[in-house]
CSV table of C-alpha atoms in Angstrom, one decimal:
chain,number,residue,atom,x,y,z
A,12,MET,CA,140.3,-10.6,7.0
A,13,ALA,CA,138.4,-7.7,8.4
A,14,SER,CA,140.4,-5.3,10.5
A,15,ARG,CA,140.2,-5.6,14.2
A,16,PRO,CA,138.1,-2.9,15.9
A,17,GLU,CA,140.5,-2.9,18.9
A,18,LEU,CA,143.3,-1.6,16.7
A,19,LEU,CA,141.2,1.3,15.5
A,20,ALA,CA,140.2,3.2,18.6
A,21,PRO,CA,139.5,2.6,22.3
A,22,PRO,CA,136.2,0.9,23.0
A,23,GLU,CA,134.3,3.9,24.4
A,24,VAL,CA,135.3,5.8,21.3
A,25,PHE,CA,134.9,3.1,18.7
A,26,TYR,CA,131.4,2.2,19.8
A,27,ASP,CA,129.9,5.6,19.4
A,28,ASP,CA,126.2,6.2,18.7
A,29,THR,CA,126.3,5.2,15.0
A,30,GLU,CA,128.6,2.2,15.5
A,31,ALA,CA,126.5,1.0,18.4
A,32,ARG,CA,123.3,1.2,16.4
A,33,LYS,CA,124.9,-0.5,13.4
A,34,TYR,CA,126.2,-3.3,15.6
A,35,THR,CA,122.8,-3.9,17.2
A,36,SER,CA,120.8,-3.8,14.0
A,37,SER,CA,122.9,-6.3,12.1
A,38,SER,CA,121.1,-9.6,12.0
A,39,ARG,CA,124.4,-11.4,11.4
A,40,ILE,CA,126.0,-10.0,14.5
A,41,ILE,CA,122.8,-10.7,16.6
A,42,GLU,CA,122.9,-14.3,15.4
A,43,ILE,CA,126.6,-14.8,16.2
A,44,GLN,CA,126.3,-13.1,19.6
A,45,ALA,CA,123.3,-15.3,20.5
A,46,MET,CA,125.2,-18.4,19.4
A,47,LEU,CA,128.3,-17.4,21.3
A,48,SER,CA,126.5,-16.6,24.5
A,49,GLU,CA,124.5,-19.8,24.3
A,50,ARG,CA,127.7,-21.7,24.1
A,51,ALA,CA,129.3,-19.7,26.9
A,52,LEU,CA,126.3,-20.4,29.1
A,53,GLU,CA,126.7,-24.1,28.3
A,54,LEU,CA,130.4,-23.9,29.3
A,55,LEU,CA,129.5,-22.2,32.5
A,56,ALA,CA,128.0,-25.5,33.6
A,57,LEU,CA,125.6,-24.0,36.1
A,58,PRO,CA,123.9,-26.5,38.4
A,59,GLU,CA,120.6,-27.6,36.9
A,60,ASP,CA,118.3,-26.9,39.8
A,61,ASP,CA,116.0,-24.5,38.0
A,62,VAL,CA,116.8,-21.7,40.5
A,63,PRO,CA,117.7,-18.5,38.6
A,64,LYS,CA,121.3,-17.4,39.1
A,65,LEU,CA,122.9,-14.0,39.4
A,66,LEU,CA,125.4,-13.7,36.5
A,67,LEU,CA,127.8,-11.1,35.3
A,68,ASP,CA,128.1,-10.1,31.7
A,69,ILE,CA,131.4,-8.3,31.2
A,70,GLY,CA,131.4,-6.1,28.1
A,71,CYS,CA,127.7,-6.5,27.7
A,72,GLY,CA,127.4,-3.9,25.0
A,73,SER,CA,123.8,-3.5,23.9
A,74,GLY,CA,122.7,-6.5,25.8
A,75,LEU,CA,122.6,-9.0,23.0
A,76,SER,CA,124.4,-11.6,25.1
A,77,GLY,CA,122.3,-10.7,28.2
A,78,GLU,CA,119.2,-11.5,26.3
A,79,THR,CA,120.3,-15.2,26.1
A,80,LEU,CA,120.8,-15.2,29.8
A,81,THR,CA,117.3,-13.7,30.4
A,82,GLU,CA,115.8,-16.3,28.0
A,83,ASN,CA,117.4,-19.0,30.2
A,84,GLY,CA,115.8,-17.4,33.3
A,85,HIS,CA,118.8,-15.9,34.9
A,86,HIS,CA,119.3,-12.5,36.4
A,87,TRP,CA,122.3,-10.6,35.2
A,88,ILE,CA,124.4,-7.5,35.8
A,89,GLY,CA,126.1,-6.1,32.7
A,90,LEU,CA,129.2,-4.0,32.6
A,91,ASP,CA,130.4,-2.0,29.6
A,92,ILE,CA,132.6,1.0,29.0
A,93,SER,CA,130.7,2.4,26.0
A,94,PRO,CA,127.8,4.7,27.0
A,95,SER,CA,126.3,4.6,23.5
A,96,MET,CA,126.1,0.8,23.6
A,97,LEU,CA,124.5,1.0,27.1
A,98,ASN,CA,122.0,3.6,25.9
A,99,ILE,CA,120.9,1.2,23.2
A,100,ALA,CA,120.6,-1.6,25.7
A,101,SER,CA,118.4,0.5,27.9
A,102,GLU,CA,116.3,1.5,24.9
A,103,ARG,CA,115.8,-2.2,24.1
A,104,GLU,CA,114.6,-2.6,27.7
A,105,VAL,CA,116.9,-5.5,28.5
A,106,GLU,CA,116.1,-7.3,31.8
A,107,GLY,CA,119.5,-7.0,33.4
A,108,ASP,CA,121.0,-4.1,35.3
A,109,LEU,CA,123.6,-2.1,33.4
A,110,LEU,CA,126.7,-0.5,34.8
A,111,LEU,CA,129.0,2.0,33.0
A,112,GLY,CA,132.5,0.9,34.0
A,113,ASP,CA,135.9,-0.1,32.9
A,114,MET,CA,136.9,-3.7,33.6
A,115,GLY,CA,140.5,-2.7,33.6
A,116,GLN,CA,139.9,-0.6,36.7
A,117,GLY,CA,138.7,-3.7,38.5
A,118,LEU,CA,135.1,-4.6,39.3
A,119,GLY,CA,133.7,-3.0,42.4
A,120,LEU,CA,131.6,-5.9,43.6
A,121,ARG,CA,131.3,-7.5,47.0
A,122,PRO,CA,133.2,-10.8,47.5
A,123,GLY,CA,131.6,-14.1,46.7
A,124,VAL,CA,128.2,-12.9,45.4
A,125,ILE,CA,128.2,-13.7,41.7
A,126,ASP,CA,127.3,-17.2,40.5
A,127,GLY,CA,129.1,-17.0,37.2
A,128,ALA,CA,130.4,-14.6,34.6
A,129,ILE,CA,130.4,-14.5,30.8
A,130,SER,CA,132.1,-12.2,28.5
A,131,ILE,CA,131.7,-12.2,24.7
A,132,SER,CA,134.5,-10.7,22.6
A,133,ALA,CA,135.6,-8.3,25.3
A,134,VAL,CA,138.7,-9.2,27.1
A,135,GLN,CA,141.1,-8.7,24.2
A,136,TRP,CA,140.4,-5.0,24.5
A,137,LEU,CA,142.3,-5.1,27.7
A,138,CYS,CA,145.5,-5.9,25.9
A,139,ASN,CA,145.7,-2.5,24.4
A,140,ALA,CA,147.0,0.6,26.0
A,141,ASP,CA,144.7,3.4,24.9
A,142,LYS,CA,145.9,6.0,27.3
A,143,SER,CA,149.3,6.8,28.6
A,144,SER,CA,148.2,5.7,32.1
A,145,HIS,CA,147.2,2.3,30.8
A,146,ASN,CA,149.4,-0.8,31.4
A,147,PRO,CA,147.8,-3.9,29.9
A,148,ARG,CA,149.4,-6.2,32.4
A,149,LEU,CA,148.2,-4.2,35.4
A,150,ARG,CA,144.7,-3.8,33.9
A,151,LEU,CA,144.4,-7.5,33.2
A,152,LYS,CA,145.6,-8.2,36.8
A,153,ALA,CA,143.1,-5.7,38.3
A,154,PHE,CA,140.4,-7.3,36.2
A,155,PHE,CA,141.1,-10.9,37.0
A,156,THR,CA,141.8,-10.4,40.7
A,157,SER,CA,138.6,-8.4,41.2
A,158,LEU,CA,136.6,-11.0,39.3
A,159,TYR,CA,138.1,-13.8,41.4
A,160,ARG,CA,137.0,-12.0,44.5
A,161,CYS,CA,133.4,-11.4,43.5
A,162,LEU,CA,132.8,-14.9,42.2
A,163,ALA,CA,131.2,-17.5,44.5
A,164,ASN,CA,133.2,-20.5,45.5
A,165,GLY,CA,133.2,-23.0,42.6
A,166,ALA,CA,131.7,-20.5,40.1
A,167,ARG,CA,133.0,-20.4,36.6
A,168,ALA,CA,133.8,-17.6,34.3
A,169,VAL,CA,133.7,-18.1,30.5
A,170,PHE,CA,135.3,-15.6,28.1
A,171,GLN,CA,134.9,-15.8,24.4
A,172,LEU,CA,137.9,-14.0,22.9
A,173,TYR,CA,139.7,-13.3,19.8
A,174,PRO,CA,143.4,-13.0,20.8
A,175,GLU,CA,145.4,-11.4,18.1
A,176,ASN,CA,148.4,-13.7,18.5
A,177,LEU,CA,150.0,-16.2,20.8
A,178,ASP,CA,151.6,-13.6,23.0
A,179,GLN,CA,148.2,-12.1,23.7
A,180,ARG,CA,146.7,-15.4,24.6
A,181,GLU,CA,149.6,-16.1,26.9
A,182,LEU,CA,149.2,-12.7,28.5
A,183,ILE,CA,145.6,-13.2,29.3
A,184,LEU,CA,146.0,-16.8,30.5
A,185,ASN,CA,148.9,-15.8,32.7
A,186,ALA,CA,146.9,-13.0,34.3
A,187,ALA,CA,144.0,-15.3,35.0
A,188,MET,CA,146.3,-18.0,36.6
A,189,HIS,CA,148.0,-15.4,38.7
A,190,ALA,CA,144.7,-14.2,40.0
A,191,GLY,CA,144.1,-17.8,41.3
A,192,PHE,CA,141.8,-19.2,38.6
A,193,ALA,CA,142.1,-22.7,37.3
A,194,GLY,CA,141.1,-23.7,33.8
A,195,GLY,CA,142.1,-23.4,30.2
A,196,ILE,CA,141.1,-22.7,26.7
A,197,VAL,CA,138.4,-24.6,24.9
A,198,VAL,CA,138.6,-24.3,21.1
A,199,ASP,CA,135.4,-24.9,19.1
A,200,PHE,CA,136.0,-26.0,15.5
A,201,PRO,CA,139.8,-25.8,15.6
A,202,HIS,CA,140.2,-26.9,12.0
A,203,SER,CA,138.0,-24.2,10.5
A,204,SER,CA,139.4,-20.8,10.1
A,205,LYS,CA,135.9,-19.2,9.9
A,206,ARG,CA,134.0,-21.0,12.6
A,207,ARG,CA,136.9,-21.4,15.0
A,208,LYS,CA,136.0,-19.9,18.4
A,209,GLU,CA,138.1,-19.8,21.5
A,210,PHE,CA,136.7,-19.8,25.0
A,211,LEU,CA,138.7,-19.2,28.1
A,212,VAL,CA,137.0,-21.3,30.8
A,213,LEU,CA,138.0,-20.4,34.3
A,214,THR,CA,137.0,-22.0,37.6
A,215,CYS,CA,137.1,-20.1,40.9
A,216,GLY,CA,138.0,-21.6,44.2
A,217,GLN,CA,137.8,-25.3,45.1
A,218,ARG,CA,137.7,-27.7,42.2
A,219,SER,CA,134.7,-29.9,42.4
A,220,THR,CA,134.4,-33.2,40.6
A,221,ASN,CA,132.7,-31.8,37.5
A,222,THR,CA,134.9,-28.9,36.7
A,223,SER,CA,137.3,-30.6,34.2
A,224,VAL,CA,137.5,-28.5,31.1
A,225,THR,CA,134.9,-29.3,28.5
A,226,LYS,CA,135.8,-30.5,25.1
A,227,GLY,CA,135.5,-28.1,22.2
A,228,LYS,CA,133.0,-28.7,19.6
A,229,GLY,CA,134.0,-30.3,16.3
A,230,GLU,CA,137.4,-31.6,17.5
A,231,ASP,CA,138.3,-34.9,15.9
A,232,GLY,CA,140.6,-37.2,17.7
A,233,GLU,CA,143.0,-35.3,19.8
A,234,SER,CA,141.6,-32.7,22.1
A,235,CYS,CA,143.3,-29.4,21.9
A,236,SER,CA,142.5,-28.5,25.5
A,237,ASP,CA,144.3,-31.5,26.9
A,238,ASP,CA,147.5,-29.7,27.9
A,239,GLU,CA,145.6,-27.0,29.7
A,240,SER,CA,143.5,-29.3,31.7
A,241,GLU,CA,146.6,-31.0,33.1
A,242,ASP,CA,147.9,-27.6,34.2
A,243,GLU,CA,144.8,-27.0,36.0
A,244,GLU,CA,145.5,-29.4,38.9
A,245,ASN,CA,148.7,-27.6,39.8
A,246,LYS,CA,147.3,-24.2,39.6
A,247,THR,CA,144.3,-24.4,41.8
A,248,VAL,CA,144.8,-22.4,45.0
A,249,SER,CA,143.1,-23.1,48.3
A,250,ILE,CA,139.9,-21.1,48.9
A,251,SER,CA,141.1,-19.6,52.2
A,252,ASP,CA,143.1,-17.3,50.1
A,253,ARG,CA,140.1,-15.7,48.6
A,254,HIS,CA,139.2,-13.6,51.6
A,255,ARG,CA,142.6,-12.2,52.4
A,256,PRO,CA,142.6,-8.4,52.4
A,257,ARG,CA,143.9,-6.7,49.3
A,258,LYS,CA,147.5,-5.9,49.3
A,259,LYS,CA,148.2,-2.3,50.2
A,260,GLN,CA,150.0,-0.6,47.4
A,261,LYS,CA,153.4,0.8,48.3
A,262,HIS,CA,153.8,4.4,47.6
A,263,ASN,CA,157.2,6.0,48.3
A,264,LYS,CA,157.1,9.1,46.2
A,265,GLY,CA,158.9,11.2,48.7
A,266,GLY,CA,161.6,8.7,49.4
A,267,LYS,CA,162.1,6.9,52.7
A,268,GLY,CA,162.2,10.0,54.9
A,269,ARG,CA,164.6,11.1,57.7
A,270,GLU,CA,163.0,9.0,60.3
A,271,TRP,CA,163.6,5.8,58.4
A,272,ILE,CA,167.2,6.7,57.7
A,273,MET,CA,167.8,7.4,61.4
A,274,ARG,CA,166.3,4.1,62.3
A,275,LYS,CA,168.5,2.2,59.8
A,276,LYS,CA,171.6,4.0,61.0
A,277,GLU,CA,170.8,3.2,64.6
A,278,GLN,CA,170.3,-0.5,63.5
A,279,MET,CA,173.7,-0.5,61.7
A,280,ARG,CA,175.4,1.1,64.7
A,281,ARG,CA,174.1,-1.6,67.0
A,282,ARG,CA,175.5,-4.2,64.7
A,283,GLY,CA,178.9,-2.4,65.1
A,284,ASN,CA,179.1,-1.1,61.6
A,285,ASP,CA,181.0,2.1,60.8
A,286,VAL,CA,178.2,4.7,60.4
A,287,PRO,CA,178.7,8.4,59.7
A,288,PRO,CA,177.4,10.6,62.6
A,289,ASN,CA,173.9,12.2,62.4
A,290,THR,CA,174.1,15.8,61.3
A,291,LYS,CA,171.6,18.4,60.1
A,292,TYR,CA,172.3,17.1,56.6
A,293,THR,CA,171.2,13.6,57.3
A,294,GLY,CA,168.2,12.6,55.2
A,295,ARG,CA,167.9,16.0,53.7
A,296,LYS,CA,166.9,16.4,50.1
A,297,ARG,CA,169.5,17.5,47.6
A,298,LYS,CA,169.0,20.7,45.8
A,299,ASP,CA,167.3,20.4,42.4
A,300,ARG,CA,170.4,21.6,40.4
A,301,PHE,CA,172.4,18.7,41.5
B,2,MET,CA,119.4,-0.1,38.6
B,3,ARG,CA,117.7,-2.4,41.0
B,4,LEU,CA,118.5,-2.9,44.7
B,5,LEU,CA,119.8,-6.3,43.8
B,6,THR,CA,122.7,-4.7,42.0
B,7,HIS,CA,123.1,-2.0,44.5
B,8,ASN,CA,123.6,-4.6,47.2
B,9,MET,CA,126.5,-6.2,45.2
B,10,LEU,CA,128.2,-2.9,44.3
B,11,SER,CA,130.9,-1.3,46.3
B,12,SER,CA,133.2,1.6,45.7
B,13,ASN,CA,136.4,0.7,43.9
B,14,ILE,CA,138.4,3.8,44.5
B,15,LYS,CA,142.1,3.2,45.3
B,16,GLY,CA,142.7,3.4,49.0
B,17,VAL,CA,139.1,2.9,50.1
B,18,THR,CA,139.0,-0.1,52.5
B,19,ASN,CA,135.2,-0.3,53.0
B,20,GLY,CA,133.3,1.0,50.0
B,21,PHE,CA,130.1,-0.7,50.9
B,22,PRO,CA,127.3,0.2,51.0
B,23,LEU,CA,127.0,3.1,48.6
B,24,ARG,CA,124.5,5.6,49.8
B,25,ILE,CA,121.6,6.2,47.4
B,26,GLU,CA,120.5,9.6,46.5
B,27,ALA,CA,117.2,9.1,44.6
B,28,GLU,CA,115.7,11.6,42.3
B,29,LYS,CA,113.5,9.4,40.2
B,30,VAL,CA,112.4,5.8,41.0
B,31,VAL,CA,110.4,3.7,38.6
B,32,GLU,CA,108.6,0.4,39.2
B,33,LYS,CA,108.5,-2.5,36.7
B,34,THR,CA,106.6,-5.6,37.5
B,35,VAL,CA,108.4,-8.9,37.1
B,36,GLU,CA,107.4,-12.4,37.9
B,37,MET,CA,108.2,-13.6,41.4
B,38,ASN,CA,110.4,-16.6,42.0
B,39,PRO,CA,110.5,-17.8,45.6
B,40,ASP,CA,113.5,-20.0,45.1
B,41,PHE,CA,115.6,-17.2,43.8
B,42,LEU,CA,114.5,-14.9,46.6
B,43,LYS,CA,115.5,-17.5,49.2
B,44,LYS,CA,118.8,-17.9,47.6
B,45,MET,CA,119.4,-14.2,47.4
B,46,PHE,CA,118.3,-13.7,51.0
B,47,ASP,CA,121.5,-15.4,52.1
B,48,LYS,CA,123.7,-13.2,50.0
B,49,ILE,CA,122.0,-9.9,50.7
B,50,GLN,CA,123.4,-7.6,53.4
B,51,TRP,CA,120.1,-6.7,55.0
B,52,LYS,CA,121.1,-3.4,56.6
B,53,ALA,CA,122.3,-2.0,53.4
B,54,PHE,CA,119.3,-3.4,51.6
B,55,VAL,CA,116.7,-1.8,54.0
B,56,ASP,CA,118.6,1.5,54.0
B,57,GLY,CA,118.6,1.4,50.2
B,58,SER,CA,114.9,0.7,50.0
B,59,ARG,CA,114.1,3.5,52.4
B,60,ALA,CA,116.2,5.9,50.3
B,61,MET,CA,114.1,4.9,47.3
B,62,GLY,CA,110.8,5.5,49.2
B,63,PHE,CA,109.8,2.0,50.1
B,64,THR,CA,109.4,1.6,53.9
B,65,GLU,CA,107.6,-1.6,54.4
B,66,LEU,CA,110.6,-3.8,55.1
B,67,PRO,CA,111.5,-4.7,58.7
B,68,GLU,CA,114.8,-3.5,60.2
B,69,GLU,CA,115.8,-6.9,61.6
B,70,VAL,CA,115.2,-10.3,60.0
B,71,ASP,CA,116.1,-13.9,60.4
B,72,SER,CA,115.5,-16.8,58.0
B,73,SER,CA,112.1,-17.6,59.6
B,74,VAL,CA,110.5,-14.7,57.8
B,75,LEU,CA,111.0,-16.5,54.5
B,76,GLU,CA,108.0,-18.6,55.3
B,77,SER,CA,105.7,-15.7,55.1
B,78,ASP,CA,104.3,-14.9,51.7
B,79,GLU,CA,103.7,-11.4,52.6
B,80,PHE,CA,107.3,-10.8,53.4
B,81,LEU,CA,108.4,-12.6,50.2
B,82,SER,CA,106.3,-10.3,48.1
B,83,ARG,CA,107.6,-7.2,49.7
B,84,PHE,CA,111.2,-8.5,49.5
B,85,HIS,CA,110.6,-9.3,45.8
B,86,HIS,CA,109.2,-5.8,45.2
B,87,ALA,CA,112.1,-4.1,46.8
B,88,LEU,CA,114.8,-6.4,45.3
B,89,LEU,CA,113.7,-6.6,41.7
B,90,GLU,CA,110.9,-4.2,40.9
B,91,LEU,CA,112.2,-0.9,42.1
B,92,HIS,CA,114.6,0.8,39.7
B,93,LEU,CA,116.7,3.8,40.5
B,94,GLU,CA,116.3,5.8,37.3
B,95,GLU,CA,118.0,9.1,38.1
B,96,GLY,CA,120.1,10.1,41.1
B,97,ALA,CA,123.5,9.2,42.5
B,98,LEU,CA,125.4,6.7,44.5
B,99,VAL,CA,127.8,8.1,47.1
B,100,CYS,CA,130.9,6.4,48.3
B,101,PRO,CA,130.6,6.1,52.2
B,102,GLU,CA,134.3,6.7,52.8
B,103,THR,CA,135.3,9.4,50.3
B,104,GLY,CA,131.9,11.0,49.5
B,105,ARG,CA,132.6,10.6,45.8
B,106,ARG,CA,129.4,10.7,43.8
B,107,PHE,CA,128.7,8.2,41.0
B,108,PRO,CA,125.9,9.7,39.0
B,109,VAL,CA,123.0,7.5,37.8
B,110,ASN,CA,121.5,8.4,34.4
B,111,LYS,CA,118.7,6.6,32.7
B,112,GLY,CA,119.1,3.8,35.2
B,113,ILE,CA,122.8,3.3,34.5
B,114,PRO,CA,125.3,4.2,37.2
B,115,ASN,CA,128.5,5.6,36.0
B,116,MET,CA,131.2,3.7,37.9
B,117,LEU,CA,134.1,5.0,35.8
B,118,LEU,CA,137.0,6.1,37.9
B,119,HIS,CA,139.2,9.1,37.2
B,120,GLU,CA,142.8,8.3,36.6
B,121,ASP,CA,144.0,9.3,40.0
B,122,GLU,CA,141.4,7.0,41.7
B,123,VAL,CA,142.7,3.8,40.0
């Protein structure tokens, strides 16, 4: 099996000018990308009312997947971290708008405006820590919560991914569920090692009647996605949650401070506890040499 | 980048509570003709924040949009074509987007805004 690009270098480094050009000029890759995005779009199950939708392409690269969206008449916004890939996309004059951004930093989009999101072979990159400041768990969380906010009620997000192992799949799925998504994994051609493709299908907000997880292609008999679709019912959250303000992050670098200690001591005194008297040493920082 | 995208984008810097709308500093604006679809325009009209949209279009040199609107204007073909032009045909090619709260500039090169945050902004 070919080596996995995400093990070689971070995406913005791996997809440099040469690699980006190579990627986009390979007819095999173009074909696979078109096929995958076609299938992802199918799994999005957009309402068939012939009104163009505003979609998000996460990890759009050189815009190969976006082209499929354009062919189907939708408007799209593409996000990628590799400037070289985006340069090629703009050279190829793709219809969608491109953004240079890192999905692990969260998407800066207004709440509830996007009708659907697709992502072809991108999310597994989030499982790597390429910098010392990266924490895959936090980056996945930032990504999925921000995605959940920007999707419209009832919208879907479909991610085609190549998880390296079971743990990675679990990590991604958990992050998505914690963000409030419902859904599961659809496996196309589960019995073929070459054609096997996994799609993570997530639904945002209220579950409408038609959002049960679609069956994978080429599955005989037992459906592999059965167990996930059962989970789905328990894991849907109510939509009122979506507009709650983001949690303020706690930062207590300098400790609790003198004021806080005084308040606590006062509280303890009122309860009749034995509390040492307040002196000039109360709440003072120790010397470094201690 | 079109105004459609601009209207969806907000600043994602840690600690910023209201990063919308990003102020546009336009250096170069290009126009690309695309086919008009009234259904899409009507759908987007509900989602667009009009004030930010008008300010954005003015910053890009298009001043023919009214300051205040309600849904009745959608009946007028003239309005629709202006709306369409501003929403989908104007591209910000070079310039910057400025966060309204912190003043942080996100540069736009070749039509691609660089929304990457520094490590201390995440």
